[in-house]
Tab-separated table of C-alpha atoms and ligand atoms in Angstrom:
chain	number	residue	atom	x	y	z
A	51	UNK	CA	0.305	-27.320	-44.167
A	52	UNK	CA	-1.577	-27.503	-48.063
A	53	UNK	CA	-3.302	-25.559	-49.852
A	54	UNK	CA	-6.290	-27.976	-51.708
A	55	UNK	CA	-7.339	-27.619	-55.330
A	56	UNK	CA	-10.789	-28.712	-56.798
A	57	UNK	CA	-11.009	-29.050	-60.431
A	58	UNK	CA	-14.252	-30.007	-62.372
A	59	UNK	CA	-14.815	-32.269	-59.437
A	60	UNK	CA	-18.027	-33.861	-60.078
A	61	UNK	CA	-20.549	-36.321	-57.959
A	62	UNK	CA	-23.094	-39.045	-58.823
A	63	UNK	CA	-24.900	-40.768	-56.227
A	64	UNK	CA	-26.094	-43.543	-58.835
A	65	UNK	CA	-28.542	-41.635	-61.605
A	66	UNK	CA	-28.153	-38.645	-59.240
A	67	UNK	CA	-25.876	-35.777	-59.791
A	68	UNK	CA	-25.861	-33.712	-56.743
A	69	UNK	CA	-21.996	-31.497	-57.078
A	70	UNK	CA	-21.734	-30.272	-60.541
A	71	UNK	CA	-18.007	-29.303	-61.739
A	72	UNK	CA	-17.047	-28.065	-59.177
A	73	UNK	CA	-13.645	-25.786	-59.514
A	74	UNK	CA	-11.876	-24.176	-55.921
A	75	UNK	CA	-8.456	-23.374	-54.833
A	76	UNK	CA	-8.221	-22.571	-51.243
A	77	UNK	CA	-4.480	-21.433	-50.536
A	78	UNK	CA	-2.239	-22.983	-48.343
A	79	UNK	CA	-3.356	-21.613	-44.300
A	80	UNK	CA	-6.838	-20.303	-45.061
A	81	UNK	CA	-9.362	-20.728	-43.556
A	82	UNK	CA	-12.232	-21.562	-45.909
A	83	UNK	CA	-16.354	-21.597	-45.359
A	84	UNK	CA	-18.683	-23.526	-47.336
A	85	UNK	CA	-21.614	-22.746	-46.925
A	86	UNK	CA	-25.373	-22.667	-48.635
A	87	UNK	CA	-28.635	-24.236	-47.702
A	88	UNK	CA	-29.510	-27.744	-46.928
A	89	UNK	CA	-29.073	-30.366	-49.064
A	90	UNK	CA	-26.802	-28.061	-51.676
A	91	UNK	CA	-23.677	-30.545	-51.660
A	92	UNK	CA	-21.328	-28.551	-48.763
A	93	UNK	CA	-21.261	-32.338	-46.765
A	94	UNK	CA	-20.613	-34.170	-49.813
A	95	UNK	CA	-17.535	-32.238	-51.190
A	96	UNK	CA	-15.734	-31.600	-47.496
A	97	UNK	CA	-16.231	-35.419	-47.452
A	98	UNK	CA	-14.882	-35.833	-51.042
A	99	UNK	CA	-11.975	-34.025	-50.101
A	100	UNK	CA	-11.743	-36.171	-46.983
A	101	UNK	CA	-11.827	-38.830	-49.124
A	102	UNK	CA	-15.089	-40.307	-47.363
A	103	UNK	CA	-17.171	-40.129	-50.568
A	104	UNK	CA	-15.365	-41.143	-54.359
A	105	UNK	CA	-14.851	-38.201	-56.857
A	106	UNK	CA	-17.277	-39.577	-59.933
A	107	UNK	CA	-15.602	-37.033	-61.992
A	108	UNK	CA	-12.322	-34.114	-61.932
A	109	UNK	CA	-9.335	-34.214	-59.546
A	110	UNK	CA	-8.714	-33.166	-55.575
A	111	UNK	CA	-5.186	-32.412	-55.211
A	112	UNK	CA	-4.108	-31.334	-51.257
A	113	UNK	CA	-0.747	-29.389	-50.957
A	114	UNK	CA	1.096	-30.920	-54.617
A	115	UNK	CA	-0.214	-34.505	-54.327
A	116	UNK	CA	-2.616	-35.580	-56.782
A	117	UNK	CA	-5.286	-37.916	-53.707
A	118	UNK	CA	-7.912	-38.117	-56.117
A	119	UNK	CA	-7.527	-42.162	-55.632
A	120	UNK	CA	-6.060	-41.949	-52.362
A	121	UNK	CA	-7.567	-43.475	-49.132
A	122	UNK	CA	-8.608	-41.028	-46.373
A	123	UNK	CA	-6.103	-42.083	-44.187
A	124	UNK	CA	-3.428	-41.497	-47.048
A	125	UNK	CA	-4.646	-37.987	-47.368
A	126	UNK	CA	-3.017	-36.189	-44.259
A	127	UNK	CA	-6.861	-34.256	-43.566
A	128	UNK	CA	-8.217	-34.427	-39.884
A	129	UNK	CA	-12.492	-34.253	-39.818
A	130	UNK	CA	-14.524	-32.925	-37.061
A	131	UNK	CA	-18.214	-33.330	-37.267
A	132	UNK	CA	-21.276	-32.322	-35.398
A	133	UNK	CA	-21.701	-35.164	-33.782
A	134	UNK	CA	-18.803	-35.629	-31.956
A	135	UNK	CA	-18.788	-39.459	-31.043
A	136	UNK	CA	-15.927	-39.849	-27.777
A	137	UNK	CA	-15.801	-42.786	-26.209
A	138	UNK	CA	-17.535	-42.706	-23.086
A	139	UNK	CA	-15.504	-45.302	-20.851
A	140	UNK	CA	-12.619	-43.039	-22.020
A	141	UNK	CA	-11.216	-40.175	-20.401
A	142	UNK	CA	-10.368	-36.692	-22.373
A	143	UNK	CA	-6.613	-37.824	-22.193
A	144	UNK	CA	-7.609	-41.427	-23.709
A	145	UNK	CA	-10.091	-40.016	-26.634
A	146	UNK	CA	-7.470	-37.554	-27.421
A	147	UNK	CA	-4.706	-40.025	-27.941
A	148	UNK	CA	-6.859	-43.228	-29.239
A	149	UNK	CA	-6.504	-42.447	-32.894
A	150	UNK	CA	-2.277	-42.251	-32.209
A	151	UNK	CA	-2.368	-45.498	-30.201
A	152	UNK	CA	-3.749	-47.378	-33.087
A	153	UNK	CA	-1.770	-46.166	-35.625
A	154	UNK	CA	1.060	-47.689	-32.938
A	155	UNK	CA	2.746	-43.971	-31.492
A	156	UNK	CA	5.079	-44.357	-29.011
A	157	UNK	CA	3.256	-43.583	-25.547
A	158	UNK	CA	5.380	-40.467	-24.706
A	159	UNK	CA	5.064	-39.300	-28.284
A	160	UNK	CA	0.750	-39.472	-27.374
A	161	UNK	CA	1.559	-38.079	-23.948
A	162	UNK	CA	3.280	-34.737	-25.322
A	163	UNK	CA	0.889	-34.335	-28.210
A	164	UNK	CA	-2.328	-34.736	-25.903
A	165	UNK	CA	-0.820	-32.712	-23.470
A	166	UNK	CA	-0.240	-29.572	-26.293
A	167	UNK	CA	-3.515	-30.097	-27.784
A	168	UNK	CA	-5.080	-30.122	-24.498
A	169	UNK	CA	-3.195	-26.687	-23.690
A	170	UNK	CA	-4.161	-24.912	-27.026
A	171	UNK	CA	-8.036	-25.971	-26.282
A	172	UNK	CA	-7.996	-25.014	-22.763
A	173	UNK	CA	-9.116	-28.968	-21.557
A	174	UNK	CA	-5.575	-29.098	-19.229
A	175	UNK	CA	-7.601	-29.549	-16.370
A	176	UNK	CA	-10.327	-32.122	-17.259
A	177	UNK	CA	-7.832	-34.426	-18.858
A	178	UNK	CA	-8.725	-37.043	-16.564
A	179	UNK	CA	-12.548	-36.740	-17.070
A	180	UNK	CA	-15.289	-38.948	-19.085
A	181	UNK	CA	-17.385	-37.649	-21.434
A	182	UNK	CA	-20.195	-37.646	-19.871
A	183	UNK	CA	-18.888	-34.988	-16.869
A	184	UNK	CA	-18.180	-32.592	-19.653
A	185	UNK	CA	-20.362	-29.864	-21.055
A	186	UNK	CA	-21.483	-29.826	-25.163
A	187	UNK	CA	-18.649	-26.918	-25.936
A	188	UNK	CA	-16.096	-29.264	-23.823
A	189	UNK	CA	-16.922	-32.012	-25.668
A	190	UNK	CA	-16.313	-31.034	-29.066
A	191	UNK	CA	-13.397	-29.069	-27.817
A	192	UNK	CA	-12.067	-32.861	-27.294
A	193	UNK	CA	-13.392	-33.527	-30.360
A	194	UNK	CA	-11.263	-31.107	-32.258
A	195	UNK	CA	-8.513	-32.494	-30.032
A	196	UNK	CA	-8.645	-35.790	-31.897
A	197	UNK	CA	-7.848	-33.815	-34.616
A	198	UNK	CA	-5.167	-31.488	-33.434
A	199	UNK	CA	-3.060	-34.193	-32.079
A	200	UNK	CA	-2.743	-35.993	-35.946
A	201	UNK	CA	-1.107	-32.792	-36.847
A	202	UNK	CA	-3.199	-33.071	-40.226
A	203	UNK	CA	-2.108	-30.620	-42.942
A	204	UNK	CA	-5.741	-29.307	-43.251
A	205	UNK	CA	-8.990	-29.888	-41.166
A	206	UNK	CA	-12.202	-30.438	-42.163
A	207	UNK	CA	-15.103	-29.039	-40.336
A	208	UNK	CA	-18.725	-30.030	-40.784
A	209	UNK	CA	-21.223	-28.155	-39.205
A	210	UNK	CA	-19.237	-28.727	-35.676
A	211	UNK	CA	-21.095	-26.373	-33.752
A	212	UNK	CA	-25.013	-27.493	-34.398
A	213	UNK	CA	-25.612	-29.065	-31.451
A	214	UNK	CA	-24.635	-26.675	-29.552
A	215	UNK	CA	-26.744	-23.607	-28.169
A	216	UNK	CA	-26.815	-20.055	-29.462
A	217	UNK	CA	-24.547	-18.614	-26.272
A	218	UNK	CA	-22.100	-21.815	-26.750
A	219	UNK	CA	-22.039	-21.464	-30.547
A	220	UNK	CA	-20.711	-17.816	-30.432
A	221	UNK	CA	-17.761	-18.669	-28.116
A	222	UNK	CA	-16.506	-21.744	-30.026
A	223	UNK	CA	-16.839	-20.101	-33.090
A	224	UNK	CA	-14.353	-17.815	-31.678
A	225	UNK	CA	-11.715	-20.444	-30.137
A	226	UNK	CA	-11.861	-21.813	-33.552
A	227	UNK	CA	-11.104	-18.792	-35.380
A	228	UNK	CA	-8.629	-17.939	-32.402
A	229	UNK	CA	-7.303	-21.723	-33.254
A	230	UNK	CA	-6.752	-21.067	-36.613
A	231	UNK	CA	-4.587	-18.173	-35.650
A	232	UNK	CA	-2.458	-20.033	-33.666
A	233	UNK	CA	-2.011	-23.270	-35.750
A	234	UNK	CA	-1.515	-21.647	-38.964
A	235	UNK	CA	-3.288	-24.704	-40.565
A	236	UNK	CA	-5.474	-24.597	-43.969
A	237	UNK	CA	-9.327	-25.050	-42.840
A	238	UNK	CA	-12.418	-26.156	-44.536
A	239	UNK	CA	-15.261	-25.361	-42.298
A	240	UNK	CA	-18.822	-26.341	-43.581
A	241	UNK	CA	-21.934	-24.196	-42.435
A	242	UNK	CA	-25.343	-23.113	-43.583
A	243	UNK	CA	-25.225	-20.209	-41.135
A	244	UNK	CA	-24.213	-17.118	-42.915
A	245	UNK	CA	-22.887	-15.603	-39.611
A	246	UNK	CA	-20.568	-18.306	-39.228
A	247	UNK	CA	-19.353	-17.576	-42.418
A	248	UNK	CA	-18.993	-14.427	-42.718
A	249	UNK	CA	-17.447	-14.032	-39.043
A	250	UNK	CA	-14.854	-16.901	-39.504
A	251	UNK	CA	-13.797	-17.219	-43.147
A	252	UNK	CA	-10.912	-15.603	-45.375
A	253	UNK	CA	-13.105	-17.054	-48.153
A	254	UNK	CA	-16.472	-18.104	-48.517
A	255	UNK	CA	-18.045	-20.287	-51.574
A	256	UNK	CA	-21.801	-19.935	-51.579
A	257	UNK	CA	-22.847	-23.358	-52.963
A	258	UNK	CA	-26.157	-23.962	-54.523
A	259	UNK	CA	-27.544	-27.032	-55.466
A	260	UNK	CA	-23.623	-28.550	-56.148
A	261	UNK	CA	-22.622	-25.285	-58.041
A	262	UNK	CA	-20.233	-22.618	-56.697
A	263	UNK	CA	-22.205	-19.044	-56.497
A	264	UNK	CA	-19.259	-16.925	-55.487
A	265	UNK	CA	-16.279	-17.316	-54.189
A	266	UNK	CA	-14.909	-13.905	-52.076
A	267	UNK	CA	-14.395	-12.468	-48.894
A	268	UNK	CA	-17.208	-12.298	-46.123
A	269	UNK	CA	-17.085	-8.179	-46.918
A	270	UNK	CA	-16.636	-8.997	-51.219
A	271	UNK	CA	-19.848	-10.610	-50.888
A	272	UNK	CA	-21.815	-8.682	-48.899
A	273	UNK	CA	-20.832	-5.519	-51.035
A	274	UNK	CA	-20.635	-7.023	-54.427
A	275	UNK	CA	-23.039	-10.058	-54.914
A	276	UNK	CA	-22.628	-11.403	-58.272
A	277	UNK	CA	-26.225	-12.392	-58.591
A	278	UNK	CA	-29.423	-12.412	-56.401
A	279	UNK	CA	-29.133	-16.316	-54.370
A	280	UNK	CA	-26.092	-14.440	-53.324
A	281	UNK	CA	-27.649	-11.424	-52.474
A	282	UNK	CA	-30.187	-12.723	-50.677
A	283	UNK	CA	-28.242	-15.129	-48.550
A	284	UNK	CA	-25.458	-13.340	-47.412
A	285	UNK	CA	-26.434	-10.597	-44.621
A	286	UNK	CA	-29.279	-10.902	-42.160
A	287	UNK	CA	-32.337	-9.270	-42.224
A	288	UNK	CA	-32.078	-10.097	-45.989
A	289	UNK	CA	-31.676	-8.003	-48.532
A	290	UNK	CA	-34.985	-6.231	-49.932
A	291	UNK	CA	-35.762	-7.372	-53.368
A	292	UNK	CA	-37.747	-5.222	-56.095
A	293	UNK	CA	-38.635	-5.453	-59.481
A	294	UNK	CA	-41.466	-2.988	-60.682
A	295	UNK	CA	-41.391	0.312	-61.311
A	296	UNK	CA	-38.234	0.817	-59.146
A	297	UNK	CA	-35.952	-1.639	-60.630
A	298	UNK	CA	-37.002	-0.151	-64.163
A	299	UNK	CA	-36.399	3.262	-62.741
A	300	UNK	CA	-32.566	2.021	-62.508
A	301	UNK	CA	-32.598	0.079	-65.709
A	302	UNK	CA	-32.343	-3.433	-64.037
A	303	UNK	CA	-34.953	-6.475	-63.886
A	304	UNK	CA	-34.777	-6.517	-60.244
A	305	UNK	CA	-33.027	-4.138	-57.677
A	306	UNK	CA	-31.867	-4.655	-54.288
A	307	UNK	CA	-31.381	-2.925	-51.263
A	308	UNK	CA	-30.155	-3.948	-47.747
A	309	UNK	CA	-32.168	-3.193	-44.766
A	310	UNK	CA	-29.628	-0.917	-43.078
A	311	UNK	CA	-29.035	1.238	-46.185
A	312	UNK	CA	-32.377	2.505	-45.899
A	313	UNK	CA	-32.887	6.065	-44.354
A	314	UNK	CA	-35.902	7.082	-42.872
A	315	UNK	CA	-37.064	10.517	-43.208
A	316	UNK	CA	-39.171	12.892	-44.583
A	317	UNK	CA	-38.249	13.630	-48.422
A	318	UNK	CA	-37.256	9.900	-48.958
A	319	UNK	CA	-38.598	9.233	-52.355
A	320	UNK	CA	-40.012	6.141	-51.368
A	321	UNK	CA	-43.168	6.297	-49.357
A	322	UNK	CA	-45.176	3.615	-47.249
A	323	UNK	CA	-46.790	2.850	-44.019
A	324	UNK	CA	-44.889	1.189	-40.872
A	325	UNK	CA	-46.407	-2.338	-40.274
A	326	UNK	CA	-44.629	-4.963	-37.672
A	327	UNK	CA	-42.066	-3.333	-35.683
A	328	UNK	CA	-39.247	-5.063	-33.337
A	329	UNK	CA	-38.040	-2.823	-30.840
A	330	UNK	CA	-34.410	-4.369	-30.146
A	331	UNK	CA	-33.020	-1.570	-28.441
A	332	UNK	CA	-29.902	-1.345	-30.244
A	333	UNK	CA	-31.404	-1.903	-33.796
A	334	UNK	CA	-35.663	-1.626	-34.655
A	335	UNK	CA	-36.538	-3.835	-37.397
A	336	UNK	CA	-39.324	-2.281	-38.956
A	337	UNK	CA	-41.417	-3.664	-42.394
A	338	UNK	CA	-42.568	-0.842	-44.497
A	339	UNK	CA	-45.941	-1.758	-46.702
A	340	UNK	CA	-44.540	0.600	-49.691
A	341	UNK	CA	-47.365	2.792	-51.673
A	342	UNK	CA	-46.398	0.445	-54.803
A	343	UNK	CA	-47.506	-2.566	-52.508
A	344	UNK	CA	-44.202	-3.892	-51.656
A	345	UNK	CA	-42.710	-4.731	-48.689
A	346	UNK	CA	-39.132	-3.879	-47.229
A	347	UNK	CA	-37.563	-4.503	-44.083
A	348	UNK	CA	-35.636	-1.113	-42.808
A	349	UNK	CA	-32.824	-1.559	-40.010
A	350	UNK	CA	-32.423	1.315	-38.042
A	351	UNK	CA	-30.440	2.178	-35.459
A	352	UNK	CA	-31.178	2.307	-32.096
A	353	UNK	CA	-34.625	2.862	-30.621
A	354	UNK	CA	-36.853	4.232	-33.239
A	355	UNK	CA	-39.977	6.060	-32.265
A	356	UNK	CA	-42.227	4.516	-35.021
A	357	UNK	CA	-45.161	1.862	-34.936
A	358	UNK	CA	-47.528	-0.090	-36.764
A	359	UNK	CA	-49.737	2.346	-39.515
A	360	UNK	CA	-47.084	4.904	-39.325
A	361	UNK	CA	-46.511	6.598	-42.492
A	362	UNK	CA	-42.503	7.220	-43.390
A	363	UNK	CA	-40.248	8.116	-46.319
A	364	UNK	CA	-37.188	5.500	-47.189
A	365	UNK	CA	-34.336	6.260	-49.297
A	366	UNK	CA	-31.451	3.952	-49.991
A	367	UNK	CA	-28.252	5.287	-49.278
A	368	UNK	CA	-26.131	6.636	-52.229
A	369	UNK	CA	-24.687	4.027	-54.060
A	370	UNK	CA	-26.009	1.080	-51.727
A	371	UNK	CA	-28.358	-0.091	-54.706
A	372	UNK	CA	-27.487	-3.780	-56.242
A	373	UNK	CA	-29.062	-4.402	-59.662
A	374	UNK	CA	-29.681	-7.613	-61.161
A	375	UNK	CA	-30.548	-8.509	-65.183
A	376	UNK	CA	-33.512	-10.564	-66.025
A	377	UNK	CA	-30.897	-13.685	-65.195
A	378	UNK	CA	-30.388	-12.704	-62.064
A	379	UNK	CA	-26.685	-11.773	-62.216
A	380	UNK	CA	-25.795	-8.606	-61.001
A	381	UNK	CA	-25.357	-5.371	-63.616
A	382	UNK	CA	-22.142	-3.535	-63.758
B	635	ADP	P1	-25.539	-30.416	-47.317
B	635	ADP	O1	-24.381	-30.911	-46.517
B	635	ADP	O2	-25.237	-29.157	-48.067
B	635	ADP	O3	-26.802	-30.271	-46.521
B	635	ADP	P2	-25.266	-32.964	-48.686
B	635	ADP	O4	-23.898	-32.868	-49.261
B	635	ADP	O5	-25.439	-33.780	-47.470
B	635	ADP	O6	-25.859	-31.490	-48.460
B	635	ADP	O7	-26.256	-33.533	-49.803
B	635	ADP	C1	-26.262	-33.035	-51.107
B	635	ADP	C2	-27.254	-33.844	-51.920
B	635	ADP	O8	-26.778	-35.156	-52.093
B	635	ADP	C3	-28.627	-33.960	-51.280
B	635	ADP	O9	-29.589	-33.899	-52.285
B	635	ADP	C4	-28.582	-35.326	-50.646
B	635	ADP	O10	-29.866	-35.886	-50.555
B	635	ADP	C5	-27.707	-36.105	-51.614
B	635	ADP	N1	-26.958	-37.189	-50.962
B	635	ADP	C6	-26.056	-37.058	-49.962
B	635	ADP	N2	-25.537	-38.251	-49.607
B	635	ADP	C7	-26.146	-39.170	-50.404
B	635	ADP	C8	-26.048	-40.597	-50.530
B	635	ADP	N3	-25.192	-41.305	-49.784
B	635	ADP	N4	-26.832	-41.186	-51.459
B	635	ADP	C9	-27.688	-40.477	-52.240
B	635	ADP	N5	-27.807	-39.143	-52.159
B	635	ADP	C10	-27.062	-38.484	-51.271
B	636	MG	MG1	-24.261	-31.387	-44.467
């Protein structure tokens, strides 16, 4: 097990810059979430730290070794990606073990270590299959396998569960966590779905076009955004944004309020008319056309009685507001 530290880790692809000083420590057992929208750099650091991709500028040190230089293989990091790649004339047992074969393990040694893997992951039974008789989540439960059975000191995660569909996403994302648990072992698990992160991680970075955000716990950032790409990515239905007369109101540039801190009911001092509704039975979404001609999205609980060119009162809960200077970074 390692910890791995990131310091002023930069990345050129040619005239490019695309991860811009870059500085992380992510302690020894935790398990880590990067995530941000596409294209923002999350890929190209995990894979810098995998050593897949050089580090143009800074240092990448994993438990006290200095791998800046060092080959991937050197680097003691196991890599599971979306797509999940198992050979298909091989059988669970044989894709497990293939990466300890070559590196010339004793056969018993592969036996025991495919065996364990296979009963952390729950694949005991279909050790004899082929790929192509398993389902998606079985599949990149072998996948992970791979990785289990190199006893890596940290794994690397990049967007494993994509492929898969909604139902199948929410139970792997809980074997993982649940694997985590059990091995102990420092993760780095790469996502642009904020529900991943927040349900999974002891710490998230937000990345933004190859700069860190904020670095906190799922609950740090969702009370205490440090500025508004933070705010407004973290926590779905987003967070309502305003900046007239309101955010003045509050001395701020711009003020922010999260759909389920808004009450409805008569003296609210905001004041606006109902317009799309979605009914979900345990939550109504509802978007409220406010009288200053701005629009918020109010979650309330259960059913709600209300419907298009209803007129209602909001007010934010005490102390739920966020402001934000003209920069965008959150006010004290
Ligand atoms: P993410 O994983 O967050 O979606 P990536 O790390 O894949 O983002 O990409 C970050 C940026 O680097 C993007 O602008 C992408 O186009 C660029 N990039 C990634 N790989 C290469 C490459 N091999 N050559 C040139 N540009 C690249
Ligand atoms: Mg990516």
């Amino acid at each position: 097990m390692s910890g791995v530290t990131l310091q002023k880790v930069v990345k050129r692809f040619g005239e490019a810059q695309v991860i811009h000083g870059v500085d992380l420590t992510i302690e020894d057992g935790e398990f880590c979430v990067f995530v941000g929208p596409s294209g923002c750099g999350k890929s190209t650091l995990l894979r810098m730290v995998a050593g897949l991709e050089e580090t143009s500028e800074g240092s990448i040190r994993i438990g006290n070794r200095d791998v800046t230089q060092a080959d991937p293989s050197e680097r003691g990091v196991a890599m599971v990606f979306q797509t999940y790649a198992l050979y298909p004339h091989m059988t669970v047992a044989e894709n497990m073990g293939f990466g300890l074969k070559m590196t010339g393990h004793p056969k018993a040694e592969i036996d025991r270590k495919v065996a364990e893997a296979a009963r952390i992951l729950k694949l005991d039974d279909l050790l004899a299959r082929k790929p192509k008789a398993l389902s998606g989540g079985q599949r990149q439960r072998v996948a992970i396998g791979r990785a289990i059975v190199r006893e890596p000191s940290a794994f690397l995660f990049d967007e494993p569960l994509s492929n898969l569909d909604a139902a199948l996403r929410v139970g792997m994302r809980q074997e993982i966590t649940e694997l985590h648990q059990s091995l102990k072992t420092t993760m780095i698990y790469v996502t642009h779905d904020q529900v991943e992160a927040m349900t999974m991680a002891d710490k998230i970075v937000v990345l933004n076009a190859g700069r860190v955000e904020q670095v906190g716990s799922p609950l740090e950032l969702y009370h205490r955004p440090q500025n508004l790409f933070v705010a407004g990515f973290i926590g779905s239905p987003k967070m309502n944004v305003l900046d007239g007369a309101e955010a003045a109101k509050h001395g701020a540039a711009t003020i922010g309020v999260r759909p389920e801190h808004l009450d409805i009911g008569a003296g609210g001092p905001w004041q606006g008319t109902v317009g799309l509704t979605e009914h979900l039975g345990s939550d109504t979404f509802l978007k409220v056309t406010l009288d200053s001609g701005e629009v918020v999205t109010v979650r309330a609980n259960g059913d709600v009685a209300l419907h298009h060119g209803d007129r209602v009162s909001l007010a934010p809960q005490v102390g739920k507001i966020h402001r934000f200077g003209a920069d965008g970074k959150a006010l004290a």
